[in-house]
Amino acid sequence: MNEATRLINYSGGNLDDVLKRGWPRQRIGQHYFRPSPSWGGSCFPKDLVEVNNFYDKDKLNLPLISNIIKFKRYSCRLDFRKY
């Protein structure tokens, strides 16, 4: 599940209704709002972790990358709790 879908659900909205009424921004496709635990195949997650670890040992903080990793781990746990 991604952040946009979580915001729609949290606000009491219905994802299907939002998508049926037409998402106003064409550059963001409706597929973006379909929740899934997947996030870039088998290489992207491990590559992000490697990049983060590489710079972390030099004490360079990369908050965007580290927060993507944290959020996706959290998101996967949420998805598995549904089943």
mmCIF file of C-alpha atoms in Angstrom:
data_model
loop_
_atom_site.group_PDB
_atom_site.id
_atom_site.type_symbol
_atom_site.label_atom_id
_atom_site.label_comp_id
_atom_site.label_asym_id
_atom_site.label_seq_id
_atom_site.Cartn_x
_atom_site.Cartn_y
_atom_site.Cartn_z
ATOM 1 C CA MET A 1 0.000 0.000 0.000
ATOM 2 C CA ASN A 2 1.382 3.427 -0.823
ATOM 3 C CA GLU A 3 1.071 6.751 0.951
ATOM 4 C CA ALA A 4 -1.595 8.170 -1.359
ATOM 5 C CA THR A 5 -3.847 5.142 -0.864
ATOM 6 C CA ARG A 6 -3.336 5.303 2.894
ATOM 7 C CA LEU A 7 -4.316 8.998 2.908
ATOM 8 C CA ILE A 8 -7.481 8.287 0.910
ATOM 9 C CA ASN A 9 -8.454 5.474 3.305
ATOM 10 C CA TYR A 10 -7.573 7.508 6.404
ATOM 11 C CA SER A 11 -9.735 10.425 5.233
ATOM 12 C CA GLY A 12 -12.686 8.090 4.876
ATOM 13 C CA GLY A 13 -12.491 8.122 1.101
ATOM 14 C CA ASN A 14 -12.945 5.136 -1.139
ATOM 15 C CA LEU A 15 -10.126 4.408 -3.562
ATOM 16 C CA ASP A 16 -12.436 3.013 -6.241
ATOM 17 C CA ASP A 17 -14.649 6.115 -6.073
ATOM 18 C CA VAL A 18 -11.638 8.406 -6.406
ATOM 19 C CA LEU A 19 -10.385 6.487 -9.435
ATOM 20 C CA LYS A 20 -13.836 6.251 -11.081
ATOM 21 C CA ARG A 21 -14.352 9.995 -10.807
ATOM 22 C CA GLY A 22 -11.128 10.497 -12.651
ATOM 23 C CA TRP A 23 -7.815 11.285 -11.162
ATOM 24 C CA PRO A 24 -7.072 14.910 -12.153
ATOM 25 C CA ARG A 25 -3.353 14.534 -12.744
ATOM 26 C CA GLN A 26 -2.696 12.548 -15.864
ATOM 27 C CA ARG A 27 1.019 12.279 -15.148
ATOM 28 C CA ILE A 28 0.182 10.110 -12.139
ATOM 29 C CA GLY A 29 -1.575 7.028 -13.445
ATOM 30 C CA GLN A 30 -4.325 5.159 -11.635
ATOM 31 C CA HIS A 31 -2.010 2.152 -11.277
ATOM 32 C CA TYR A 32 -0.080 4.166 -8.696
ATOM 33 C CA PHE A 33 -3.004 3.915 -6.289
ATOM 34 C CA ARG A 34 -3.374 0.153 -6.453
ATOM 35 C CA PRO A 35 -1.833 -1.144 -3.247
ATOM 36 C CA SER A 36 0.789 -3.848 -3.476
ATOM 37 C CA PRO A 37 3.773 -4.943 -1.439
ATOM 38 C CA SER A 38 5.936 -4.928 -4.533
ATOM 39 C CA TRP A 39 8.434 -2.138 -4.957
ATOM 40 C CA GLY A 40 10.750 -2.525 -7.865
ATOM 41 C CA GLY A 41 11.360 -6.205 -8.404
ATOM 42 C CA SER A 42 14.198 -8.119 -6.800
ATOM 43 C CA CYS A 43 17.059 -5.690 -7.527
ATOM 44 C CA PHE A 44 15.726 -2.292 -6.475
ATOM 45 C CA PRO A 45 15.248 -3.076 -2.747
ATOM 46 C CA LYS A 46 18.696 -4.616 -2.301
ATOM 47 C CA ASP A 47 20.314 -1.858 -4.378
ATOM 48 C CA LEU A 48 18.761 0.832 -2.187
ATOM 49 C CA VAL A 49 19.987 -0.937 0.931
ATOM 50 C CA GLU A 50 23.493 -1.211 -0.555
ATOM 51 C CA VAL A 51 23.587 2.492 -1.481
ATOM 52 C CA ASN A 52 22.365 3.420 1.985
ATOM 53 C CA ASN A 53 24.938 1.157 3.686
ATOM 54 C CA PHE A 54 27.769 2.410 1.470
ATOM 55 C CA TYR A 55 27.228 6.035 2.445
ATOM 56 C CA ASP A 56 26.216 5.249 6.021
ATOM 57 C CA LYS A 57 29.680 3.871 6.802
ATOM 58 C CA ASP A 58 31.052 7.311 5.851
ATOM 59 C CA LYS A 59 28.438 8.887 8.139
ATOM 60 C CA LEU A 60 26.606 10.506 5.239
ATOM 61 C CA ASN A 61 22.926 10.611 6.055
ATOM 62 C CA LEU A 62 20.596 9.935 3.114
ATOM 63 C CA PRO A 63 17.164 10.507 4.665
ATOM 64 C CA LEU A 64 15.191 10.008 1.455
ATOM 65 C CA ILE A 65 16.690 6.585 0.766
ATOM 66 C CA SER A 66 16.625 5.413 4.376
ATOM 67 C CA ASN A 67 13.001 6.507 4.763
ATOM 68 C CA ILE A 68 11.979 4.747 1.541
ATOM 69 C CA ILE A 69 13.490 1.544 2.930
ATOM 70 C CA LYS A 70 11.761 1.994 6.311
ATOM 71 C CA PHE A 71 8.411 2.815 4.736
ATOM 72 C CA LYS A 72 8.466 -0.147 2.366
ATOM 73 C CA ARG A 73 9.264 -2.538 5.224
ATOM 74 C CA TYR A 74 6.398 -1.010 7.216
ATOM 75 C CA SER A 75 4.098 -1.137 4.200
ATOM 76 C CA CYS A 76 4.825 -4.818 3.564
ATOM 77 C CA ARG A 77 3.946 -5.630 7.183
ATOM 78 C CA LEU A 78 0.637 -3.772 6.792
ATOM 79 C CA ASP A 79 -0.202 -5.656 3.600
ATOM 80 C CA PHE A 80 0.493 -9.053 5.151
ATOM 81 C CA ARG A 81 -1.685 -8.284 8.184
ATOM 82 C CA LYS A 82 -4.693 -7.986 5.867
ATOM 83 C CA TYR A 83 -4.512 -11.657 4.884
#
